[in-house]
XYZ file of C-alpha atoms in Angstrom:
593
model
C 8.156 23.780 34.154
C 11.725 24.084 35.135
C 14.555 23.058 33.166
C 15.972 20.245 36.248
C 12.200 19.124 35.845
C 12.247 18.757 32.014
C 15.736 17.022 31.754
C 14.892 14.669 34.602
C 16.004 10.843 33.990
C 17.815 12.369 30.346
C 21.213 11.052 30.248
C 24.133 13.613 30.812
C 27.853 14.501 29.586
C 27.847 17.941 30.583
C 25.839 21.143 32.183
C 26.298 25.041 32.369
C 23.619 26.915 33.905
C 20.501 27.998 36.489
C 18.792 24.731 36.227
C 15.709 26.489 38.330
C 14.881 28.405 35.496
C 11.256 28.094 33.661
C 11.166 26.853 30.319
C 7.852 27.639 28.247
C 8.667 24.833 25.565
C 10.584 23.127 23.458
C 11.817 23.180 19.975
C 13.994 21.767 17.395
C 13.862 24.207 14.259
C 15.809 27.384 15.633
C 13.229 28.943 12.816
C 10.209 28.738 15.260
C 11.801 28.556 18.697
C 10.258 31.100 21.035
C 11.174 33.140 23.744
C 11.622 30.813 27.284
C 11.854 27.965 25.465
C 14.333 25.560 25.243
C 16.230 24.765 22.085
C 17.558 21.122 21.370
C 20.282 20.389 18.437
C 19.670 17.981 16.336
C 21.930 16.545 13.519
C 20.641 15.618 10.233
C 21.853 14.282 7.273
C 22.930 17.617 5.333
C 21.914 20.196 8.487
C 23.705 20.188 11.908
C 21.136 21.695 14.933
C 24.275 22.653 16.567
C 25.057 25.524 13.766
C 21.758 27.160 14.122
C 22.102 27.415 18.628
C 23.018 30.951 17.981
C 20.474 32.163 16.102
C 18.157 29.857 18.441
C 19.812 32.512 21.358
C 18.764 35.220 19.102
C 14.769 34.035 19.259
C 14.726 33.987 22.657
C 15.624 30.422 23.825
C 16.154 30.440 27.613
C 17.971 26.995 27.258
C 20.163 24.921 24.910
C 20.358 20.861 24.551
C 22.892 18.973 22.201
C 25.672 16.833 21.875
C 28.290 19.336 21.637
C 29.650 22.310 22.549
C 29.374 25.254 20.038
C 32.449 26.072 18.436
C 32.123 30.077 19.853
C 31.854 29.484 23.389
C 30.940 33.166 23.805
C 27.667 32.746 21.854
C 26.490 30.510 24.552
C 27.984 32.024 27.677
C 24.899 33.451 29.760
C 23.359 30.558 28.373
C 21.673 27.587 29.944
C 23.366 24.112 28.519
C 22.760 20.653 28.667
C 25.045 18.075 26.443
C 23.575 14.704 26.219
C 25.101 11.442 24.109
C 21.858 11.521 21.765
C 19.987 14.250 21.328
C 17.156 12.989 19.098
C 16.146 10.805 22.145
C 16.966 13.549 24.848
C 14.311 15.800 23.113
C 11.651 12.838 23.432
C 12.439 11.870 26.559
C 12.009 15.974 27.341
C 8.938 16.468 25.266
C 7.746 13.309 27.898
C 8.514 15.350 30.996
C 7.170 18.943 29.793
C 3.679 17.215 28.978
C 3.150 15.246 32.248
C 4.347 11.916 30.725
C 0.648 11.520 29.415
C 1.068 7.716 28.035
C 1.512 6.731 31.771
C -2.324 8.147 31.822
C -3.296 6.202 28.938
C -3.501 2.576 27.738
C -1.215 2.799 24.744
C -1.338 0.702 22.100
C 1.222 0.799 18.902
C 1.628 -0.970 16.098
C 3.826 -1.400 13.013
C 4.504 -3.152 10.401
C 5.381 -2.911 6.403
C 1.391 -2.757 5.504
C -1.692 -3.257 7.499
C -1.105 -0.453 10.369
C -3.867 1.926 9.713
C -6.435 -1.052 8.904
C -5.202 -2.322 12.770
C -6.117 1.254 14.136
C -8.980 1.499 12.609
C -10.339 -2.105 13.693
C -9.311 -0.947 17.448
C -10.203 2.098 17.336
C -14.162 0.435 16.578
C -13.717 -2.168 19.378
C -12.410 0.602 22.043
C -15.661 2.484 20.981
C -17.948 -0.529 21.176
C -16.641 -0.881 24.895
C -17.869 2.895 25.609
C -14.734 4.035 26.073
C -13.002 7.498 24.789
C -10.334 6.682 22.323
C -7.574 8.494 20.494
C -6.053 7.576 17.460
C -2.949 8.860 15.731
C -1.895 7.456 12.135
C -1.498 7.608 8.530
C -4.731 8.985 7.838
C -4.933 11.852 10.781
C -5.099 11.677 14.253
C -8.641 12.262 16.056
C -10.124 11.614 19.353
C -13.427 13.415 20.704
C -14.667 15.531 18.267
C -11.284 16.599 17.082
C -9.803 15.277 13.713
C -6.518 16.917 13.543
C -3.955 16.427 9.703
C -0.666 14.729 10.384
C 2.553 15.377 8.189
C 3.401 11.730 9.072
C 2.097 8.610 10.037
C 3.945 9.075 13.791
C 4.248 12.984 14.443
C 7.899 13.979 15.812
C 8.097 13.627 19.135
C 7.469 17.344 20.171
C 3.735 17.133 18.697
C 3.280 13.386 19.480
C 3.676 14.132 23.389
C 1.645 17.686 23.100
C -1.215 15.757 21.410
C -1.501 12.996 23.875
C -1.469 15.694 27.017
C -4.425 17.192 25.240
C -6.067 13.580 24.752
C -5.722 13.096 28.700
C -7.209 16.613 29.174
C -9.556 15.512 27.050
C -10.846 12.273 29.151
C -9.718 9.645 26.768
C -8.145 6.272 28.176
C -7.611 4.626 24.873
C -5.081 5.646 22.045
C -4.563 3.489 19.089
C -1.472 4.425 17.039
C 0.930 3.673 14.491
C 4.676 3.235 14.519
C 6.501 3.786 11.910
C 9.810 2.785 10.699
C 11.028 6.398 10.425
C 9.676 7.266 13.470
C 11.547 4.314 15.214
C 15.015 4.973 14.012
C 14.213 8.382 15.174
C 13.755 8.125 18.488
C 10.158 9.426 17.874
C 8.754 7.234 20.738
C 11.177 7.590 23.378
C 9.550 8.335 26.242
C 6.214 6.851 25.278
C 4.674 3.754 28.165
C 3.359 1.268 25.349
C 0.739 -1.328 26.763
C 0.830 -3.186 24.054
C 2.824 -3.831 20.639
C 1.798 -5.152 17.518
C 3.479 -6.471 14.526
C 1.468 -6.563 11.269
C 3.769 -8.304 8.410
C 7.524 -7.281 6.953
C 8.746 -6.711 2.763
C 10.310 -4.398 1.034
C 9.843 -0.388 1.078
C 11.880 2.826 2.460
C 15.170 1.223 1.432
C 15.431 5.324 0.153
C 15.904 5.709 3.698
C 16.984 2.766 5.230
C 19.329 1.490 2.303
C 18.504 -1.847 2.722
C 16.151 -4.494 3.938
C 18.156 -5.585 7.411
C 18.454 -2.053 8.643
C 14.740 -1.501 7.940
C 13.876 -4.683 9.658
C 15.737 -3.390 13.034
C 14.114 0.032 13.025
C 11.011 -2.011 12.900
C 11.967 -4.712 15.793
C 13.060 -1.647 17.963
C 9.172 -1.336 18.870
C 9.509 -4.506 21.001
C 12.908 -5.088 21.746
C 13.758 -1.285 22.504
C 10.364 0.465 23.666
C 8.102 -2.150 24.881
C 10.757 -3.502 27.026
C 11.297 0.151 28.552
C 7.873 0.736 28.863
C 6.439 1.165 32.805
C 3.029 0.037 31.584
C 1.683 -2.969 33.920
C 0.586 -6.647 31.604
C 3.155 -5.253 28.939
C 2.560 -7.536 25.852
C 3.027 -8.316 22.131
C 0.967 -9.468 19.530
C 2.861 -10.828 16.374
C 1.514 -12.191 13.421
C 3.656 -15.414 12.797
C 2.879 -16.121 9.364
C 5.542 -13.811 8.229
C 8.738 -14.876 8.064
C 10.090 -12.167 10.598
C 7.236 -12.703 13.154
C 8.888 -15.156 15.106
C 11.755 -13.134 15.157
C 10.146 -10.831 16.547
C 8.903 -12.508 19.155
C 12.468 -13.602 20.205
C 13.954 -9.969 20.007
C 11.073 -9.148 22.730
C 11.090 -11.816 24.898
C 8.086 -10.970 27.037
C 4.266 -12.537 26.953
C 3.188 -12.895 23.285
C -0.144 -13.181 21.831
C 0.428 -15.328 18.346
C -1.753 -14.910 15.114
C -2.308 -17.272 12.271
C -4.404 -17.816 9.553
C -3.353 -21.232 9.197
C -5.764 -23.695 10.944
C -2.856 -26.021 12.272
C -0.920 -23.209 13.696
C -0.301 -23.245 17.434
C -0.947 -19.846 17.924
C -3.255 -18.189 19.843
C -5.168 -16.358 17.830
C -6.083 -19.263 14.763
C -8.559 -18.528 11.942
C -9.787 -21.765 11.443
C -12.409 -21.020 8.605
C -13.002 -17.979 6.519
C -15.551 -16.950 3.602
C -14.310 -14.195 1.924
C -16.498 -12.050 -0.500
C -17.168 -8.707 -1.646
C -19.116 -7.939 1.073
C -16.581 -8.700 3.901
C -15.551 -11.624 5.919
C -16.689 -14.042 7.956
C -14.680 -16.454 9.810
C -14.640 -18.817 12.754
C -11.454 -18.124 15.426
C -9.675 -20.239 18.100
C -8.776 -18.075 21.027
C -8.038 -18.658 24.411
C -11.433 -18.050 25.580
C -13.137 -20.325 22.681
C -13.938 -20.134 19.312
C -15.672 -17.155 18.070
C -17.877 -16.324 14.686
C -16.223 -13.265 13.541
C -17.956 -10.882 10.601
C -16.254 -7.720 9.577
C -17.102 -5.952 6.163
C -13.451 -5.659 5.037
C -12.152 -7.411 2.234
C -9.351 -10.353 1.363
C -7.526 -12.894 3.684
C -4.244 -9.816 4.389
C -7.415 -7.921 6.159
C -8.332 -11.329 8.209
C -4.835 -11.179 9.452
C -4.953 -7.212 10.225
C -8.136 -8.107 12.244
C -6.706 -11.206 14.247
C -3.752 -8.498 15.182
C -6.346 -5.536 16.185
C -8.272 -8.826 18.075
C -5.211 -9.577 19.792
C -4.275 -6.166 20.609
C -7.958 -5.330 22.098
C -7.836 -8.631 24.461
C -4.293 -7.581 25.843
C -6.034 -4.187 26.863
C -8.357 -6.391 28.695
C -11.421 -6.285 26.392
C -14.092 -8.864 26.537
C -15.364 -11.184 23.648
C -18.492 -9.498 23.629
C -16.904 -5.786 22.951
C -14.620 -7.366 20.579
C -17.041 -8.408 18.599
C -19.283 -5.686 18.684
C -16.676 -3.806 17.373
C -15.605 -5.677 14.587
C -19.432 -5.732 13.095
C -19.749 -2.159 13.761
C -17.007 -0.629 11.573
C -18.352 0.822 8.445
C -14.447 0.774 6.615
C -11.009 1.860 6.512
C -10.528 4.707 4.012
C -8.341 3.864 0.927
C -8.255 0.127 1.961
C -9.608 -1.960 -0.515
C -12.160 0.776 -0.154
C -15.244 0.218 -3.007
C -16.613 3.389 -4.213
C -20.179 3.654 -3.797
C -22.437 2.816 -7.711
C -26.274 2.577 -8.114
C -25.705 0.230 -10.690
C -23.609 -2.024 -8.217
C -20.079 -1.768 -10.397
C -16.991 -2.983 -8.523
C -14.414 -0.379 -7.940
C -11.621 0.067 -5.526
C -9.572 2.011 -3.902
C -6.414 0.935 -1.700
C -3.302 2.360 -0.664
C -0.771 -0.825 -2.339
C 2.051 1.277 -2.673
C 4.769 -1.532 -2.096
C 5.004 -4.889 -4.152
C 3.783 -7.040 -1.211
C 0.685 -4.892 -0.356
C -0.380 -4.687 -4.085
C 0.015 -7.995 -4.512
C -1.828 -9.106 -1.406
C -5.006 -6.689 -2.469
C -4.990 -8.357 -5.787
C -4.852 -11.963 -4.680
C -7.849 -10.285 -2.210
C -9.912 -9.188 -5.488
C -9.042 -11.783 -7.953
C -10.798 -14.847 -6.564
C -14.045 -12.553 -6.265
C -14.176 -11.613 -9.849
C -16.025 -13.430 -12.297
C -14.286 -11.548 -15.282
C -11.340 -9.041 -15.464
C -9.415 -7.526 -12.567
C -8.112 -4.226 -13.847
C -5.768 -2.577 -11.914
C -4.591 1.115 -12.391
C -1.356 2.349 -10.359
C 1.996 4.306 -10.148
C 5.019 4.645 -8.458
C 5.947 7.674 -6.306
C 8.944 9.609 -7.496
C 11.843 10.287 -5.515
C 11.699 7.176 -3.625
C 12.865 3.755 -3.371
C 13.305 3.044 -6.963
C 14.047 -0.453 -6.075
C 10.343 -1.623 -6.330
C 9.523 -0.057 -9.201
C 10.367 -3.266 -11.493
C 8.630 -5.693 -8.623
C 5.158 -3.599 -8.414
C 5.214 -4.049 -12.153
C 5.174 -7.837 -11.721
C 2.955 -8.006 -8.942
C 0.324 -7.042 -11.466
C 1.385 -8.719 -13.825
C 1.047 -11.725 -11.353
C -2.597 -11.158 -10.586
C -4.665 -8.659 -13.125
C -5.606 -9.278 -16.357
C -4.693 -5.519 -17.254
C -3.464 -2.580 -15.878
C -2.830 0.925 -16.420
C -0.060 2.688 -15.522
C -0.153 6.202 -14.352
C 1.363 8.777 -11.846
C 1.359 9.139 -8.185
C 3.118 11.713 -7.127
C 5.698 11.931 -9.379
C 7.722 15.236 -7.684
C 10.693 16.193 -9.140
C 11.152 12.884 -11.309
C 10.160 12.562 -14.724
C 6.885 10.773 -14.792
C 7.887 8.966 -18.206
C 10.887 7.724 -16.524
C 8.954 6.180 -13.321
C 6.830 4.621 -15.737
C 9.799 2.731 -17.790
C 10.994 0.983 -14.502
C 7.260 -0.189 -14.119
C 7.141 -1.235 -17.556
C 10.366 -3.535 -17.209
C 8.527 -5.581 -14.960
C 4.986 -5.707 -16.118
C 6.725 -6.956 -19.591
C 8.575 -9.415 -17.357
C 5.809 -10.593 -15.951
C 4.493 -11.723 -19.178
C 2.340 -8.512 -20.054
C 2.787 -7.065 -23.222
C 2.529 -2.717 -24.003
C -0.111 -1.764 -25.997
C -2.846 1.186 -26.894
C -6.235 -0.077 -25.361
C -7.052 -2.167 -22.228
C -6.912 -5.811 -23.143
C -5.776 -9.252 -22.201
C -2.599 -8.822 -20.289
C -1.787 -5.721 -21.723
C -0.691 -2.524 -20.139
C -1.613 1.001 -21.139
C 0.699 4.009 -19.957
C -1.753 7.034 -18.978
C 0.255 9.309 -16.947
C -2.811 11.802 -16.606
C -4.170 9.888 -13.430
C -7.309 11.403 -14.012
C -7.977 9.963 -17.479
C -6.061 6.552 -16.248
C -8.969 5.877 -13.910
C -11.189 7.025 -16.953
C -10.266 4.363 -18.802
C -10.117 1.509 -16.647
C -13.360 2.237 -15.520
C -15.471 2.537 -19.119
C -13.616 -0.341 -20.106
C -14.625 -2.734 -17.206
C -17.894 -4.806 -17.625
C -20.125 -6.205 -15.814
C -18.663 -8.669 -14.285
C -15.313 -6.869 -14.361
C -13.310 -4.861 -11.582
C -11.116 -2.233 -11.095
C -8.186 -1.472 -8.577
C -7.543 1.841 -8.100
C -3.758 1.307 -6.328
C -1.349 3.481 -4.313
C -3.387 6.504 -2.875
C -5.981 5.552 -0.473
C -7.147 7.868 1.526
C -4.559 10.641 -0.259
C -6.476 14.045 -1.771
C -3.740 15.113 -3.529
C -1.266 14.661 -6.296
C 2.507 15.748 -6.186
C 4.056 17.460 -9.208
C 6.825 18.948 -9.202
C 6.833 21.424 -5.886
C 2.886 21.654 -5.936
C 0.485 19.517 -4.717
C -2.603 19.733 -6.607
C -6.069 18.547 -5.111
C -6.560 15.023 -6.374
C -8.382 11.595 -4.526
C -9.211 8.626 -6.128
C -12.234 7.660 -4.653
C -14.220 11.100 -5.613
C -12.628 11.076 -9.119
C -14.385 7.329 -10.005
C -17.498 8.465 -8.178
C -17.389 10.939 -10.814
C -17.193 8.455 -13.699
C -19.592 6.089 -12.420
C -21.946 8.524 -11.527
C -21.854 9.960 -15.270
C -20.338 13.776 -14.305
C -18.935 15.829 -16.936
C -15.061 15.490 -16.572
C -12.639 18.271 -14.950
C -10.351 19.633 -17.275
C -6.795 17.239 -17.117
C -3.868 18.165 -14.904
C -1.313 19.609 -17.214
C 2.466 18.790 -15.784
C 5.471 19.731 -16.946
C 7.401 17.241 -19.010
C 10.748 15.839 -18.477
C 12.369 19.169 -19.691
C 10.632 21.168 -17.341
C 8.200 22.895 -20.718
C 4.088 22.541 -20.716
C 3.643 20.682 -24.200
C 1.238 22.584 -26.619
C -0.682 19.443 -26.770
C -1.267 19.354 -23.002
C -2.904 23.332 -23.274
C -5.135 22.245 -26.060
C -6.053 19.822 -24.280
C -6.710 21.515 -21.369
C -8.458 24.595 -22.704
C -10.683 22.319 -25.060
C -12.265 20.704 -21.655
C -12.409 24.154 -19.752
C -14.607 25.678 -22.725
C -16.959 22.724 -21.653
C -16.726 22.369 -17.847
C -18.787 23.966 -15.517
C -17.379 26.330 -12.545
C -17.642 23.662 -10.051
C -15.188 20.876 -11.979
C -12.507 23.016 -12.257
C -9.507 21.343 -10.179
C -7.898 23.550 -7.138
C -4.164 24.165 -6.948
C -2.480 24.636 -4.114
C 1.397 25.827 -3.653
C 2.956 23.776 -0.923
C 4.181 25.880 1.642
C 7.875 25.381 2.285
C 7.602 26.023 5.727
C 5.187 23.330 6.577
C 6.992 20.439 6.076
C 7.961 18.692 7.725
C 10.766 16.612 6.923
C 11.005 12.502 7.583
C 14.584 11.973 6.920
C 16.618 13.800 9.276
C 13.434 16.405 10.115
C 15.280 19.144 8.034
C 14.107 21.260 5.609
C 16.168 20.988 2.278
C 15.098 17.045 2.296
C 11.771 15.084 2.462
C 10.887 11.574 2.731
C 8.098 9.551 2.995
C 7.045 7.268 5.396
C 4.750 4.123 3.852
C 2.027 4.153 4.776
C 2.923 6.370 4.983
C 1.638 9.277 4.117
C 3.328 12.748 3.861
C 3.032 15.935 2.166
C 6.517 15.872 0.236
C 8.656 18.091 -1.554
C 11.750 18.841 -2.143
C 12.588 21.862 -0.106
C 15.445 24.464 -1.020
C 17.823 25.776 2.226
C 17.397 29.358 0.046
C 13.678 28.983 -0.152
C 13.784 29.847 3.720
C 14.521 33.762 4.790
C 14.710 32.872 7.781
C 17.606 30.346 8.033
C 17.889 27.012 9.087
C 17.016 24.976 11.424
C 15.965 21.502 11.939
C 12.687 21.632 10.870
C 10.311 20.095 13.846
C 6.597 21.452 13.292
C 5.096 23.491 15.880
C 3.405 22.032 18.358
C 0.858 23.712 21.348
C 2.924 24.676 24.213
C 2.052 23.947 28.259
C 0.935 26.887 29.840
């Protein structure tokens, strides 16, 4: 494609160059740009693209993009440049033009929200297939479509690989594409460029303030989906659909300003989506629901009234893409589940364990109050806080369960480079706020500090009874466990299938303490087990690759953060760990031929 054809409808300050010229692709990271390609500058928060256009030059790139002029004109001078006012959006708009603008060949639909997205995707995802039609799905989980299930380093890819993968979706033959948008990926500029059908907004509390530094700035990256990129969108019947029983739904709904479908699970609501009735059990939901086409018997096998309201929003979503009753609620009986959401591990003997991805104080609290009316005895819950992130709801995830369970366990999740027993004190403080008290065995409102996740689960698990559960909290659908700079192979659901099925234990995960040493206790440990376990229970560890990451800050490679629901393979990232040099850090993605 030429370069006129790839900057086309890009904003412009300035322009040196053959403008005829073919570019083979595009890049960010000067580390991976590639001969023909063209190069765009990003800043970040402790890396500036625009240092890095030289050795960009040096790779091969045919053509330069940034905000800018380099300092050494001469570096540049048989080069090809384009200066734009915002170069995070110019290379999204661009990645839009080199793939063919493929969301203007697909019936988009996005959604975001603080918790709920992936269960959203999931629920349309089911409907789109009940309807016969080829759909696409990119989120926290992966992104798939055909027979294709592709890993994502985020829940919304950067904008490079989110454009390549929905060309190769069109060449594929799907119509449909169910996706989340998050936060990060907002402020980003991410989805520039991208024709949204339809937008939907889940709920809003507290997470990323790492990131966003606090709660107002988060809420506008979120409210950019409607007010921003819905609005821009060229997709005919462009609409929302906004839960309004959060507080910031009917905000929303003001900030877009366009046809709104309106959710509620309260019977009086006006809104057009209204759950007028709902069972909830172990087993699912069922529920009667006013729409604008009558009132419909819904069942669905997830769990909890926050999952009623993720299915009104996916319900929404489908009939603003023009599905009919009939499809919709084929679909809805037809999905199986939604990995790591209030997900119950398969038992022959019928136990109740679960495993959800509550990582913020408003999701674990809502999969609690989901549990705790369906258990005759105990709700045990077992959960963690990730290190090196917002350390700001630490304190309230530690009340949350103390709100709700009648004992908990507190353990790692991913601590990185923080010292586990540290994370663990802030959740303390507000567990023994909460009214719980510390002690050495599970028992009435007490809380047990485990940070071997492994034997955590362990114990919840033999001490549950019959009528007892467990809540497994905070990885989901993750397989691994961060520690340190390695991520070691670790999922929740197959470690209590384990237990309940009666395996012989893998030796523990031995971590480093605070001071960086491995504790004598910890090998002992460790080698006692090994002497015992066969071949096939030994854990795998795997050494994170530095230059995989990808990174969700500033999409540089010296700092990493997640995104909620995110989602992420994180790590802290030296600049020296890199021979190569800098560079801003964009994945590769499959270049047009």
């Amino acid at each position: 494609m030429r370069l006129d054809e790839v900057i086309r409808g890009i904003a412009i300050t300035d322009r040196r160059g053959i403008f005829d010229a073919e570019i083979s692709g595009l890049s960010a990271d000067s580390r991976r740009v590639g001969p023909g390609q063209l190069f765009v500058a990003v800043r970040g928060v402790s890396q500036d693209g625009h240092d890095h256009i030289p050795e960009a030059l040096r790779r091969g790139a045919l053509g330069v993009m940034g905000e800018a002029w380099p300092e050494s004109a001469d570096e540049i001078a048989r080069a090809n440049v384009v200066l734009v006012p915002n170069a995070r959006r110019a290379l999204a708009l661009a990645a839009a033009n080199f793939y063919g603008q493929p969301s203007r060949k697909l019936l988009v639909a996005g959604v975001t929200g603080t918790n709920g997205k992936t269960t959203v995707t999931y629920v349309l995802e089911s409907i789109i297939r009940a309807a016969s039609k080829k759909v696409g799905v990119i989120g926290t989980v992966d992104c798939r479509y055909g027979n294709k299930t592709l890993p994502l380093a985020h829940t919304t890819p950067d904008a490079v690989t989110l454009q390549a993968t929905l060309g190769e979706m069109v060449d594929a033959g799907v119509s449909h594409v169910a996706m989340e948008v998050s936060s990060h990926a907002l402020d980003q500029e991410r989805v520039a460029g991208l024709h949204f059908k339809v937008a939907g907004f889940t709920n809003f509390s507290q997470d990323h303030l790492d990131y966003h530094g606090d709660l107002d700035t988060y809420f506008e990256a979120k409210a950019r989906l409607f007010s921003e990129f819905l609005r821009k969108s060229r997709a005919r019947g462009r609409m929302a659909v906004v839960n309004v029983d959060d507080p910031k739904g009917a905000e929303i709904v003001e900030r877009w300003g366009g046809k709104t479908l309106k959710v509620s699970l309260d019977p009086k609501s006006d809104a057009d989506l209204v759950a007028l009735e709902a069972h909830y059990g172990l087993d699912g939901i069922k529920a009667t629901v006013r729409t604008s086409k009558g009132v419909w018997e819904i069942t669905s096998p997830l769990i909890g009234p926050h999952n009623l309201n993720n299915i009104l929003v996916a319900m929404g979503m489908a009939l603003a893409m023009g599905f009919s009753k009939q499809r919709i609620l084929r679909g809805l009986e037809q999905l199986e589940r939604v990995p790591g959401r209030l997900d119950r591990v398969p038992d022959a003997q019928g136990r109740a364990v679960f495993v959800d991805y509550a990582h913020t104080p408003d999701a674990l609290s809502k999969a609690i109050s989901a549990l705790r009316p369906l258990v005759k005895g105990r709700l045990i819950v077992v959960f963690g806080c990730g290190g090196d992130r917002d350390q700001h709801k630490r304190d309230p995830m530690g009340r949350a369960v103390a709100a709700g369970a009648d004992a908990a366990v507190v353990t790692n999740d991913n601590p990185r480079n923080e010292d586990p027993k540290a994370i663990a004190q802030a959740v303390e403080k507000g567990l023994l706020a909460g009214g719980f008290t510390k002690g050495q065995a599970i028992a009435a409102k007490t809380f047990v500090v485990e940070l071997d996740r492994r034997h955590a689960i362990r114990l919840a698990i033999e001490a549950a009874g019959p009528d007892d559960a467990v809540l497994i909290a905070g990885k989901g659908h993750e397989n691994y466990q961060i520690v340190g700079k390695e991520k070691h192979r670790f999922e929740d659901r197959d470690e209590a299938r384990r237990i309940l099925a009666g395996e012989p234990p893998p030796p523990p995960m031995v971590f480093e303490d605070a001071t960086g040493e491995v504790t004598a206790d910890q090998v002992e440990d460790a080698l006692e087990i090994l002497a015992e376990a066969p071949a096939s229970a030994l854990p795998v560890t795997q050494s994170v690759d530095p230059s995989s990451i990808v990174d969700e800050v500033d999409m540089e490679p010296d700092i990493v953060a997640e995104e909620a629901d995110e989602d992420d393979l994180v790590m802290i990232v030296e600049e020296s760990e890199s021979s190569e040099g800098g560079g801003t850090g964009d994945p590769p993605a499959p270049q047009k031929t």
